Coordinates of C-alpha atoms and ligand atoms in Angstrom, one line a residue:
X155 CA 6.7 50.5 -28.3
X156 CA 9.4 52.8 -27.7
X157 CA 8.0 56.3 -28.0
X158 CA 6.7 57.5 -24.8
X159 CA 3.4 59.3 -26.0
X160 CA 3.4 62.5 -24.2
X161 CA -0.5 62.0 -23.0
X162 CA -1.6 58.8 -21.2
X163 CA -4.1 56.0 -22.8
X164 CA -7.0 57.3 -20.8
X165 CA -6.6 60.7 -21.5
X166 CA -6.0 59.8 -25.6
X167 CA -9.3 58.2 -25.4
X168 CA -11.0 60.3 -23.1
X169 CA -10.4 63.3 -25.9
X170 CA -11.6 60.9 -28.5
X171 CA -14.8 60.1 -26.9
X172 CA -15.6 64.5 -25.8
X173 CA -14.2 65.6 -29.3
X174 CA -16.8 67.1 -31.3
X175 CA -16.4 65.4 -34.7
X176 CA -17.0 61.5 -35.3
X177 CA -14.0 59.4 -34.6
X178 CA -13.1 55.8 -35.1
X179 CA -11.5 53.1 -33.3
X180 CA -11.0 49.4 -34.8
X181 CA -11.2 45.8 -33.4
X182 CA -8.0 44.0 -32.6
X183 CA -7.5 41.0 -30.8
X184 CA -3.9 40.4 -30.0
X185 CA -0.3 42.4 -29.4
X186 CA -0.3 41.8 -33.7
X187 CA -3.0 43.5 -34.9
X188 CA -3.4 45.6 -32.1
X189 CA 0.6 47.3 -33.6
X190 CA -1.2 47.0 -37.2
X191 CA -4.3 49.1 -36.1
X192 CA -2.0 51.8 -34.7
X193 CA 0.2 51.6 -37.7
X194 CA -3.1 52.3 -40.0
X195 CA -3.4 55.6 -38.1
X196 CA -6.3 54.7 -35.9
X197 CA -6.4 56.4 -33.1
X198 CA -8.0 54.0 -30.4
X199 CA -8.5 50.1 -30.0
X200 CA -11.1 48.0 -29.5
X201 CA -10.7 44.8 -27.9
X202 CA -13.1 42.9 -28.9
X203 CA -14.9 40.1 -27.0
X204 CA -15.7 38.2 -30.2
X205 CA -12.7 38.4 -31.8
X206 CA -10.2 37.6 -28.8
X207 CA -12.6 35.1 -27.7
X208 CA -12.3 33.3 -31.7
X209 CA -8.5 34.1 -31.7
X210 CA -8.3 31.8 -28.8
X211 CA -10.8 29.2 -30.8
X212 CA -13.1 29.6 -27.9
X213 CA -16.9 31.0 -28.0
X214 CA -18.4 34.7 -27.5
X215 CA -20.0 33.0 -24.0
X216 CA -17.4 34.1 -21.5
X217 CA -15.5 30.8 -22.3
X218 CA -12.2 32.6 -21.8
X219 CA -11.5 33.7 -18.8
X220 CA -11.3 37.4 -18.1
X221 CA -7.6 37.0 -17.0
X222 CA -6.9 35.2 -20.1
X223 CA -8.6 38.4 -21.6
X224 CA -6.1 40.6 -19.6
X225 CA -3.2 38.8 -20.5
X226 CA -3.7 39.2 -24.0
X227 CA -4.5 42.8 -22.8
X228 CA -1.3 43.5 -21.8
X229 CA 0.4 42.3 -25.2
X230 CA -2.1 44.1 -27.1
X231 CA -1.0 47.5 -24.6
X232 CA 2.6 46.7 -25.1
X233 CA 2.9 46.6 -28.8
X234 CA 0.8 50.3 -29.1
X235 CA 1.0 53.8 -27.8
X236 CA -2.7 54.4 -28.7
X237 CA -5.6 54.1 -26.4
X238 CA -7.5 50.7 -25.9
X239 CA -11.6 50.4 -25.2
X240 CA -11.7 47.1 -23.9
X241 CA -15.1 44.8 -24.5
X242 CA -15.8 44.0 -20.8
X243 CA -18.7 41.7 -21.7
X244 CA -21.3 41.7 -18.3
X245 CA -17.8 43.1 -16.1
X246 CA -17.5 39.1 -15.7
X247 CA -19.4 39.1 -12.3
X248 CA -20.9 41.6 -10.2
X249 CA -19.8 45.2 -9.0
X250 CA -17.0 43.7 -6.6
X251 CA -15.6 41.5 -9.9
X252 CA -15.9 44.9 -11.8
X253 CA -14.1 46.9 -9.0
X254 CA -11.2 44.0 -10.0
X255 CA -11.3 44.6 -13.3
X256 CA -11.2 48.2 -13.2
X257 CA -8.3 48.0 -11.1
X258 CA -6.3 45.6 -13.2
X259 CA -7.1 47.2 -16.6
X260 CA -5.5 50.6 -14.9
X261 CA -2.7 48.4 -14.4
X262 CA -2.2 47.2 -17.7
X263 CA -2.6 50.9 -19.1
X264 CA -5.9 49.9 -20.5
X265 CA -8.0 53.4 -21.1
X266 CA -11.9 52.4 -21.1
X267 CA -13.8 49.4 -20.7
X268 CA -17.3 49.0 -21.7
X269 CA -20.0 46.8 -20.2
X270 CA -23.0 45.6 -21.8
X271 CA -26.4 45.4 -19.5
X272 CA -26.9 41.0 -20.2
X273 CA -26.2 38.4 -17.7
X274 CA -22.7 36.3 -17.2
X275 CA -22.2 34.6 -19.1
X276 CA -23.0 36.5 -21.8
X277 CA -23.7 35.3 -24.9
X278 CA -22.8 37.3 -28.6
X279 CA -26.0 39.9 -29.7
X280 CA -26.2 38.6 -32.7
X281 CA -26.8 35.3 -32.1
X282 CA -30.5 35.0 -30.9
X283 CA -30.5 38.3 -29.7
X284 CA -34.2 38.0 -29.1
X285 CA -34.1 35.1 -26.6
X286 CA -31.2 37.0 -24.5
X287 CA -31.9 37.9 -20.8
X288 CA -30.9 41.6 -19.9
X289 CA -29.5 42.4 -16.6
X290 CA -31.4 44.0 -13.6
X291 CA -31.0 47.7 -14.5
X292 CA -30.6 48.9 -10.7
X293 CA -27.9 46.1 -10.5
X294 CA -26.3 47.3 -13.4
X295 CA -26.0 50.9 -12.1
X296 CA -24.5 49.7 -9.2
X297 CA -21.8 47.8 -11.3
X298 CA -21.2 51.2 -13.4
X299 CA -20.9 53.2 -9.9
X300 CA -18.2 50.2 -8.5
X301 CA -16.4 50.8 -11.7
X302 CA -16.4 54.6 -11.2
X303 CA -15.5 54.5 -7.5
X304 CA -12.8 51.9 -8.2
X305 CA -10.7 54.0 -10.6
X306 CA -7.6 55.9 -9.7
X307 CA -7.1 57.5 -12.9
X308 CA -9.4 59.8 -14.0
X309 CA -9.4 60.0 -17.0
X310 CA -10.3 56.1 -16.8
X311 CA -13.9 55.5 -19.1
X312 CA -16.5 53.6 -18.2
X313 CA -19.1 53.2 -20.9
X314 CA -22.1 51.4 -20.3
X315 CA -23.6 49.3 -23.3
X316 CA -27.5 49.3 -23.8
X317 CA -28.7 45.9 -25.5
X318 CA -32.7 46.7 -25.0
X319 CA -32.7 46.6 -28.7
X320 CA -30.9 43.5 -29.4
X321 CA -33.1 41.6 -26.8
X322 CA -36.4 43.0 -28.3
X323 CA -37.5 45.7 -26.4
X324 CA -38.4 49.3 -28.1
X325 CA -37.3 52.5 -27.5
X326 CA -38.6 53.6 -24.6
X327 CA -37.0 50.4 -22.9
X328 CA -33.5 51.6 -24.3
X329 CA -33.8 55.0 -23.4
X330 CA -34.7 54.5 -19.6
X331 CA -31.9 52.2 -19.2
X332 CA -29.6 54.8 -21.0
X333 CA -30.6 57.8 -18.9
X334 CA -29.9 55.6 -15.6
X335 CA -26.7 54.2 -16.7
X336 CA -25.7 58.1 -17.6
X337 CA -27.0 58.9 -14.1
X338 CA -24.7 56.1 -12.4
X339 CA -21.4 57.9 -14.2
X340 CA -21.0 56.0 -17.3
X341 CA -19.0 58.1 -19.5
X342 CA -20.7 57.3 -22.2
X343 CA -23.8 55.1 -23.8
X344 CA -23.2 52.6 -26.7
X345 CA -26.5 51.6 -28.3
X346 CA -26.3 48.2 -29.9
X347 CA -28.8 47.3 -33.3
X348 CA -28.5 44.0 -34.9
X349 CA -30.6 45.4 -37.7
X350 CA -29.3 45.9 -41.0
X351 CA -30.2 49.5 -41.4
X352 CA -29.5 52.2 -38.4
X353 CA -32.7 53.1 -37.8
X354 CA -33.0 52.2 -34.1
X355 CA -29.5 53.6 -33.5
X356 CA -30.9 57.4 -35.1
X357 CA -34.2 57.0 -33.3
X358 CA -32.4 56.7 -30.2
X359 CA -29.9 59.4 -31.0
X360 CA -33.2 62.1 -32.0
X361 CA -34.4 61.2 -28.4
X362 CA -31.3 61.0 -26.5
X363 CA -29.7 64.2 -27.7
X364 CA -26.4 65.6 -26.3
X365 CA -26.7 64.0 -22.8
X366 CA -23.6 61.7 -23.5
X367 CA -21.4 60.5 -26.2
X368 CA -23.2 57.9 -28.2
X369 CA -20.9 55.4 -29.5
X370 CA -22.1 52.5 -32.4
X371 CA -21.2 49.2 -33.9
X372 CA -22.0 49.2 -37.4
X373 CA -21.2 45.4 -38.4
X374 CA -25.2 45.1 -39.3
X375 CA -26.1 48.4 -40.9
X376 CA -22.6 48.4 -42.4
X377 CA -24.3 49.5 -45.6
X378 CA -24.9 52.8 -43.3
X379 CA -23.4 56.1 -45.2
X380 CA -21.0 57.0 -42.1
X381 CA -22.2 60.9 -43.2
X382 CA -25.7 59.3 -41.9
X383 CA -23.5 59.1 -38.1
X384 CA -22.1 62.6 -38.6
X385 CA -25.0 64.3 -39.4
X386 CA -26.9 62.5 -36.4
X387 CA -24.1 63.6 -33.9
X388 CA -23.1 60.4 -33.2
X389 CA -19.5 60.4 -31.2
X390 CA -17.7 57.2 -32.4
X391 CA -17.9 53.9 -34.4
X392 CA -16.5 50.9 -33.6
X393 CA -15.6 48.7 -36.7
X394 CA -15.7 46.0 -34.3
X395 CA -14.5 42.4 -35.9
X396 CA -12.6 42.8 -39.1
X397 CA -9.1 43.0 -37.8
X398 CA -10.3 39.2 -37.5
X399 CA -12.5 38.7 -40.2
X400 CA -9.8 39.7 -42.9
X401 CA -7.7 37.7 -41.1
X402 CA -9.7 34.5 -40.9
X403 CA -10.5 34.6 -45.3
X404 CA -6.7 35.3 -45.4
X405 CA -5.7 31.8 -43.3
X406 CA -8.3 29.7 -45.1
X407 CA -7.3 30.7 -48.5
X408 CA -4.1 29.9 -47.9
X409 CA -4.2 27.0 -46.1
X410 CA -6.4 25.4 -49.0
X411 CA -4.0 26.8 -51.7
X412 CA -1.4 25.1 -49.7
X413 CA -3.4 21.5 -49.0
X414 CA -4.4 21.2 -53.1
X415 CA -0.7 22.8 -54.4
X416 CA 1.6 21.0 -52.3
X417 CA 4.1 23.8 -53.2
X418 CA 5.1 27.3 -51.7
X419 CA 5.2 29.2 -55.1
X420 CA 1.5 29.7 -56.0
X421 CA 1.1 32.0 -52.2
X422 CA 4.5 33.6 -51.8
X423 CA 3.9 36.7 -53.5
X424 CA 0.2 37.0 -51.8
X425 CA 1.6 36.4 -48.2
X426 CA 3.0 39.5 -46.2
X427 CA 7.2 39.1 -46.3
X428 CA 9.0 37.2 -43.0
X429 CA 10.5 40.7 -43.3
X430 CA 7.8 42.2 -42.1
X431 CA 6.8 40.1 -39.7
X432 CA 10.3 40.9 -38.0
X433 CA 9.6 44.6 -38.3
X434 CA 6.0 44.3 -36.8
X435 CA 7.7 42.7 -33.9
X436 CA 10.3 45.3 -33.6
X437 CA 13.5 42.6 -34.9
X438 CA 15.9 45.6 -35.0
X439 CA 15.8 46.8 -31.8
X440 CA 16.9 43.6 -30.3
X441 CA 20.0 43.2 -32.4
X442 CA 20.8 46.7 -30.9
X443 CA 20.5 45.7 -27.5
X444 CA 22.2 42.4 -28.5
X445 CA 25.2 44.8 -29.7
X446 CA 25.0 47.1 -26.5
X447 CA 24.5 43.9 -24.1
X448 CA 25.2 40.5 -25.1
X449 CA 29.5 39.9 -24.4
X450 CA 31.1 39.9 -27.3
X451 CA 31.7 36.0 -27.6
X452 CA 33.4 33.9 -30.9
X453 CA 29.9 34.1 -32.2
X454 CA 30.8 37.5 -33.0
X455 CA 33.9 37.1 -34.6
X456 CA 35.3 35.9 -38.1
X457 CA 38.3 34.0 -39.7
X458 CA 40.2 34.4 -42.3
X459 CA 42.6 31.2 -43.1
X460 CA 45.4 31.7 -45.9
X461 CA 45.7 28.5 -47.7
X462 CA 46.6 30.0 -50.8
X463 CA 50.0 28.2 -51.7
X464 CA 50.8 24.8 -52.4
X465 CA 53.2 23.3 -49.9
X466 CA 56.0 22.3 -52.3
X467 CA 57.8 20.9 -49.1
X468 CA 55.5 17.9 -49.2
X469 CA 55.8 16.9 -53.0
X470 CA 53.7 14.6 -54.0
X471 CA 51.1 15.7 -51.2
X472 CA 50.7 18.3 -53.1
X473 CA 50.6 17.4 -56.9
X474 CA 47.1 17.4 -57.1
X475 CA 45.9 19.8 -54.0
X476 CA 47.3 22.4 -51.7
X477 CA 48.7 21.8 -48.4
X478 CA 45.3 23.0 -46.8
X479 CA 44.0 19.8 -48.1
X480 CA 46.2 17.0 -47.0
X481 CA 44.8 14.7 -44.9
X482 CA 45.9 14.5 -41.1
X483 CA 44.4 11.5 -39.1
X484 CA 42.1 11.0 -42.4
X485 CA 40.9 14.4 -42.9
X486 CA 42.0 17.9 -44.4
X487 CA 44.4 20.2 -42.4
X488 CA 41.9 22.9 -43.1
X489 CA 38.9 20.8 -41.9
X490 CA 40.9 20.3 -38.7
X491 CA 41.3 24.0 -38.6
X492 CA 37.3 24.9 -39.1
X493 CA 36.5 22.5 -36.2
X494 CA 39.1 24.5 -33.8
X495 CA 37.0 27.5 -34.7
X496 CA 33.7 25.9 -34.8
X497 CA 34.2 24.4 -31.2
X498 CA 34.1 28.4 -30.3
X499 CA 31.3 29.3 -31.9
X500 CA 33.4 30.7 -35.4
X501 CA 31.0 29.8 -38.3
X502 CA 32.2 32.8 -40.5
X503 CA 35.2 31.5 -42.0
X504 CA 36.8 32.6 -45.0
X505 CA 39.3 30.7 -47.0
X506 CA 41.8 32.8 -49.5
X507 CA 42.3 29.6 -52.1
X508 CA 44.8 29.7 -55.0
X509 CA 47.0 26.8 -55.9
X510 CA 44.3 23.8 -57.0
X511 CA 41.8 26.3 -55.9
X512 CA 38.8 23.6 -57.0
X513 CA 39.7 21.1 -54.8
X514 CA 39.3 23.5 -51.7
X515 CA 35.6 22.7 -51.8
X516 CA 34.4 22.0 -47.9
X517 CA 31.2 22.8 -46.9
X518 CA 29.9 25.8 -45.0
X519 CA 33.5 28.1 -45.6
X520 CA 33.1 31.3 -47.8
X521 CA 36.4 31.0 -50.5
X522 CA 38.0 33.7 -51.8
X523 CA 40.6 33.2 -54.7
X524 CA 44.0 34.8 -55.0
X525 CA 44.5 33.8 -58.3
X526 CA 47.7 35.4 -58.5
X527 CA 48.9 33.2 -56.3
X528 CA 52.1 32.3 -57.7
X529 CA 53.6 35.7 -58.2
X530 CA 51.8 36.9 -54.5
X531 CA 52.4 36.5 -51.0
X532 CA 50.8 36.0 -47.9
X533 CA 49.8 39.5 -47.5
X534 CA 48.1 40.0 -51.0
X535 CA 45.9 37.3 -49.7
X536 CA 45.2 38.4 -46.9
X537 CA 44.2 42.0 -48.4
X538 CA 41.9 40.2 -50.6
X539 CA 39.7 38.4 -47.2
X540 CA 39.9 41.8 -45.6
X541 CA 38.5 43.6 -48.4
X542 CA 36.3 40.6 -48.9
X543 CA 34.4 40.9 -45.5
X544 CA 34.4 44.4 -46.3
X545 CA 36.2 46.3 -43.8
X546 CA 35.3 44.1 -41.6
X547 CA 32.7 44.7 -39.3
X548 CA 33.3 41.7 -37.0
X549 CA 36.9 41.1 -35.0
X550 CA 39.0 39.0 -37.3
X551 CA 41.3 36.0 -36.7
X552 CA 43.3 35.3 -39.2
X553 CA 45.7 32.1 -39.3
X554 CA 47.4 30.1 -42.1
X555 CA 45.9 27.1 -43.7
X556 CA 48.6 24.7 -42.7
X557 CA 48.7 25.3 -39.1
X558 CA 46.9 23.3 -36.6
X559 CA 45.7 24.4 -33.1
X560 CA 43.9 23.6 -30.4
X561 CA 40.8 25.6 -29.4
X562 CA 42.5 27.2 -26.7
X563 CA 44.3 29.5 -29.3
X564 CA 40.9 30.9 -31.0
X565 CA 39.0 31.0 -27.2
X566 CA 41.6 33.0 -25.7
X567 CA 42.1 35.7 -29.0
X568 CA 38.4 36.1 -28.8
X569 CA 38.5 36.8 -25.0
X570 CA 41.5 39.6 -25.8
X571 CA 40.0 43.1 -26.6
X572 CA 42.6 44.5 -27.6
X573 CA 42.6 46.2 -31.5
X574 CA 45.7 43.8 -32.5
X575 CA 46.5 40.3 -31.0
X576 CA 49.5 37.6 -31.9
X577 CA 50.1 34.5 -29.8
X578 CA 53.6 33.8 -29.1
X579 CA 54.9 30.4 -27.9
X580 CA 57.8 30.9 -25.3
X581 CA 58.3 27.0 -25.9
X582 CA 60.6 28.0 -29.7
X583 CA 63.6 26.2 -28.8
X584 CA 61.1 22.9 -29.3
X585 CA 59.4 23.6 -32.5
X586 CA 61.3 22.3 -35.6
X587 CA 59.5 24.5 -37.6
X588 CA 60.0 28.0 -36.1
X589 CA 62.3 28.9 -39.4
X590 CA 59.4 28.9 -41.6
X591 CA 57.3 31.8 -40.1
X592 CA 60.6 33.3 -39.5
X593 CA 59.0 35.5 -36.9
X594 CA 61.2 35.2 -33.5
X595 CA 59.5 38.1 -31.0
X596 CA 60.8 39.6 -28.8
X597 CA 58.1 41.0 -26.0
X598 CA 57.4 43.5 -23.5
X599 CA 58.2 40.9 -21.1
X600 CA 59.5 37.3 -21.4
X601 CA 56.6 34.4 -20.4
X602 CA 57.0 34.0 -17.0
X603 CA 55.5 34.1 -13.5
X604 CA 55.3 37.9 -14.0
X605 CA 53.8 37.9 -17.4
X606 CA 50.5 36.1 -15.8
X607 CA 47.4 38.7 -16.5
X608 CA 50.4 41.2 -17.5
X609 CA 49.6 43.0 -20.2
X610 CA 52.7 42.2 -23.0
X611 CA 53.6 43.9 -26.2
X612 CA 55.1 43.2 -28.9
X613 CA 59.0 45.0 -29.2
X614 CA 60.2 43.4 -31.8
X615 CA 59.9 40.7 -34.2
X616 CA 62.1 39.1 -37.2
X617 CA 64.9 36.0 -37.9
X618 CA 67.8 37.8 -37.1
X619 CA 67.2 38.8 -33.4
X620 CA 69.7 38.2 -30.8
X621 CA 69.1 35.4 -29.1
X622 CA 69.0 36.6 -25.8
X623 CA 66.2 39.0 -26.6
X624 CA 64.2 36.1 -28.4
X625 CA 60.8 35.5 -26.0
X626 CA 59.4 33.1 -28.5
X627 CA 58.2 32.3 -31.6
X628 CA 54.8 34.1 -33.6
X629 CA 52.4 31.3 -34.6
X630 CA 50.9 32.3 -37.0
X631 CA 47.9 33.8 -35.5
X632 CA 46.8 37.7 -35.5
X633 CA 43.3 38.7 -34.3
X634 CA 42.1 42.2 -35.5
X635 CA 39.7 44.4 -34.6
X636 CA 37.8 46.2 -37.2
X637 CA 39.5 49.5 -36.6
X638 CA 42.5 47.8 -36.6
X639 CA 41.5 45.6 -39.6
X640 CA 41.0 49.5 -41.5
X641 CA 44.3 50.2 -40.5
X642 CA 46.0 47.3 -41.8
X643 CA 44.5 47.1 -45.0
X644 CA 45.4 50.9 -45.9
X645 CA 49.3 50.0 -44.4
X646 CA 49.1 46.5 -46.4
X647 CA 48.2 48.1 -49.6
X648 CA 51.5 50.8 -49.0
X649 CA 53.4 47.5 -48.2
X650 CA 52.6 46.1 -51.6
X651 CA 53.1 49.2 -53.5
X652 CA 57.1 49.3 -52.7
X653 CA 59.5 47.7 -55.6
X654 CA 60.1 43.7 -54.7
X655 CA 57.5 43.5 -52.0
X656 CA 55.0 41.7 -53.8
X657 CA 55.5 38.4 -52.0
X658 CA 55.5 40.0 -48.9
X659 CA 54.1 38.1 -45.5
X660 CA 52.2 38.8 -42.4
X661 CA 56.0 39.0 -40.3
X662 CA 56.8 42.4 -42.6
X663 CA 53.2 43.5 -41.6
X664 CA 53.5 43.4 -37.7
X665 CA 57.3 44.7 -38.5
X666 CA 55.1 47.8 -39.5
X667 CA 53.2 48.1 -37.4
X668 CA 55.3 47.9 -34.3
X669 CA 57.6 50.6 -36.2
X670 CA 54.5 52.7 -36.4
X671 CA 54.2 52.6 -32.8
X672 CA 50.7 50.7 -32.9
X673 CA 50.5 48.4 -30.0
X674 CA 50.3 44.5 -30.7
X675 CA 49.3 42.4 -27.5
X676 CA 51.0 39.3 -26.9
X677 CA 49.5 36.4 -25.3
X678 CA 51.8 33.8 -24.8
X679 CA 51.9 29.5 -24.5
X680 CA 53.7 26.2 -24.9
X681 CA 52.5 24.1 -27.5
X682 CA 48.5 23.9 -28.9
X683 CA 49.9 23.9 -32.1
X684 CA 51.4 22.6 -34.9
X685 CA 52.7 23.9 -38.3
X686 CA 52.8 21.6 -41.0
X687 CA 56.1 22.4 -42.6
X688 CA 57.3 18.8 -44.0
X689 CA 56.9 14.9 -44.4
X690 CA 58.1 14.4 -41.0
X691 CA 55.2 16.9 -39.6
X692 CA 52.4 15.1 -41.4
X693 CA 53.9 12.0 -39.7
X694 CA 53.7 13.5 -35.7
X695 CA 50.8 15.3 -37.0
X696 CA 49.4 12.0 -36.3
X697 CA 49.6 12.6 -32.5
X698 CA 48.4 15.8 -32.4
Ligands
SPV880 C1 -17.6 42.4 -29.9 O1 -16.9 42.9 -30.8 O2 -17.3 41.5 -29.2 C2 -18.9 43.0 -29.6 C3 -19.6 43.7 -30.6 O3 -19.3 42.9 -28.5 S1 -20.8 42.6 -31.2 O4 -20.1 41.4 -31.7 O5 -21.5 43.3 -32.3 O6 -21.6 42.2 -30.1
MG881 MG1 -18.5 41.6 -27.4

């Protein structure tokens, strides 16, 4: 997690276990429910040896191995802040294996581990309790005093775990071992009762007094009043499995719903949200980073494509569809134009339709309609995308639905960081076509040797320039950022607002905006494109 507690794990934990009221920690068994314990308001963990042992689909008997424990230790400590008591089972070995363990749980920021007094490897208490072997109790000190001398954190618990009951021996049994575990440093004693009311548990308590906390694991008495464990003095209960337990009903109800139903409707409002699965695992804070980090590639960037008008140029083309949609090599202009952007990664394309608007129907493209088409212009259309991807949040390109390009023209616009971008192609005196956009530039220096990684502006930009000051001709193309894109849609909407502008294009908007003073980079080429304009250009768009 991202909060920095202010005290350490082992400290946490080591408060828990000296306060003077009862406190409770609860089972987890992975990085999951470990974050949904915390989230509950529980103040400590316990890793359970049953429950990460049946998470992995392995047995209580050691069958994992203890760094296959630790590893899912270490998720478990990563997704919480609060202290974990880890369920050492025997230490898994003798003192030197325990001087290991204490070492690497330190490590991992684990706060406590407890160790039961049985033989590796261990085997659950409540299954055959009775027939269970318990461990030589001067060998068990010594594991406790290993554990003790191994840890460089102080506050680091060692609790020692006292099975005499749970292998059949009485009270007097329990208490001896408890007194010497307390004398070899264990922090604390938990007393283990497999029977289904407390009374060895308070038996032991009236004997044992205040030497040490007394910790329990109710899952047998659970029909225990917990007032019963205040009023006894006990210092902590472990609700030891249920994390897993609830867990377990909840997977086999569904999965049966699931087999019998064959469909997804009957669960979906009994199964926690995908929502919240992202925010368990902290979703958000990646996109963040992925904001902060990650380049800004294409995959950040939208498109706008006008394809609003019909093309009269073409006739018959465009009887029955726009220009947009006449077919080039076999398909659409404008599907020509989506894979351009799609072979840089542009998937959020929007198309301003208007003119036959229903049979602008490709897959995968958000349309917008200008339904005003006729009486509009470029520049209405393009308010209408803007406002559409409200604002928009993502850099912009925006291109007309009847040019084609090569995806050298998208690539390099989304490698430009400036707020406003045109491409200008130095090659004019070549391109039939350059009338139509009637946008002649004239730049802050002609393409040339010079203008290589120079940064160029835009001076000046119409169809009446001088010739000698013409650098080239706009394409068509104008990335925005989305400050710029805020910009442009207040200084389009003045645009619009004069007498006879209505129809006015994307050449009056840059006019503005260069007369406003705001910069307009310039990247220039020769060729990668092609404006479809008449007949002839549908013929050599063949070739392109
Ligand atoms: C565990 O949770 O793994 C325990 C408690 O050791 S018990 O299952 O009661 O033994
Ligand atoms: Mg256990």
């Amino acid at each position: 997690m991202s909060s920095i507690p202010s005290i350490s794990p082992s400290s946490q934990f080591r408060k828990l276990l000296l306060s003077n009221q009862l406190e409770f920690i609860c089972e987890a068994h992975n990085g999951l429910s470990a974050k949904i314990v915390q989230e509950a308001g529980f103040l400590g963990i316990w890793a359970s040896g049953l429950s990460i042992s049946a998470q992995f689909g392995v047995r209580d008997n050691n069958e994992a191995s203890w760094t296959q424990v630790l590893e899912n230790l270490e998720f478990m400590s990563d997704a919480t802040t609060i202290p974990i008591l880890l369920d050492g089972d025997t230490g898994y070995g003798n003192f030197n294996n325990m001087q290991r363990l204490v070492r690497k749980l330190e490590q991992r920021k684990i706060a406590a581990v407890c160790i039961e007094d049985k033989l590796f490897p261990k085997t659950n208490s409540f299954i055959k309790g009775n027939a269970q072997p318990m461990a030589d109790m001067q060998e068990f000190c010594g594991k406790i005093k290993a554990g003790k001398d191994a840890q460089s954190d102080q506050d680091f618990s060692i609790i020692a775990r006292v099975e005499a009951f749970i292998c059949g021996w009485g009270l007097a049994e329990a208490l001896r071992r408890a007194e010497a575990y307390h004398q070899a440093g264990a922090d604390g004693i938990l007393i283990h009762s497999a029977l289904s009311v407390p009374d060895e548990i308070l038996a032991f308590k009236q004997e044992w007094g205040n030497r040490c906390p007394i910790v329990i694991v109710p899952t047998k008495y659970y029909a225990t009043p917990t007032d019963v464990f205040r009023q006894h003095g006990i210092s902590m209960v472990i609700w030891a499995n249920h994390m897993l337990r609830t867990a377990v009903a909840a997977m086999q109800k569904t999965a049966r719903t699931l087999k019998e139903d064959e469909q997804l409707l009957s669960i979906e409002d009994k199964v926690a949200p995908v929502s919240e699965i992202f925010r368990l695992q902290n979703a958000a804070e990646l996109q963040v980073a992925e904001d902060r980090y990650l380049p800004k590639g294409a995959e950040g960037t939208a498109a706008i494509v006008l394809a609003a008008s019909r093309g009269k140029e073409l006739g018959e083309l465009t009887e029955l569809q726009p220009k947009t949609m006449v077919k080039i090599q076999g398909i659409p202009i404008l599907s020509h134009i989506v894979d351009a952007y799609n072979a840089v990664g542009i998937k959020d394309i929007v198309v301003v339709r208007g003119y036959k608007k229903e049979t602008v129907n490709l897959p995968n493209l958000t349309y917008v309609d200008n339904d005003d088409f006729e009486d509009t212009g470029e520049l209405d259309s393009l308010l209408k995308g803007l406002q559409f991807l409200k604002g928009p949040a993502k850099d912009t390109i925006i291109s007309y639905g009847d040019v084609l390009f090569n995806k050298y023209i998208p690539q390099s616009l989304c490698q430009e960081t400036a707020d406003c971008v045109i491409f200008v192609d130095s090659n004019w005196q070549e391109q039939s076509s350059y009338a139509r956009l009637g946008g002649f530039t004239e730049c802050s220096i002609p393409n040339s040797r010079r203008a290589f990684n120079a940064k160029i502006f835009l001076k000046q930009l119409g169809d009446n320039l001088p010739k000698e000051s013409i650098h080239g001709v706009w394409m068509g193309f104008l990335k925005v950022s989305p400050v710029a894109a805020t910009l442009i849609i207040e200084v389009i909407a003045e645009l619009l607002a004069k007498p006879g502008n209505c129809k006015a294009g994307i050449p009056q908007l840059l006019q503005e905006l260069v007369k406003r003073n705001h910069p307009i980079r310039v990247l220039y080429t020769a060729g990668h494109w092609l404006d479809i304009n008449s007949l002839e250009d549908v013929v050599q768009a063949g070739n392109f």
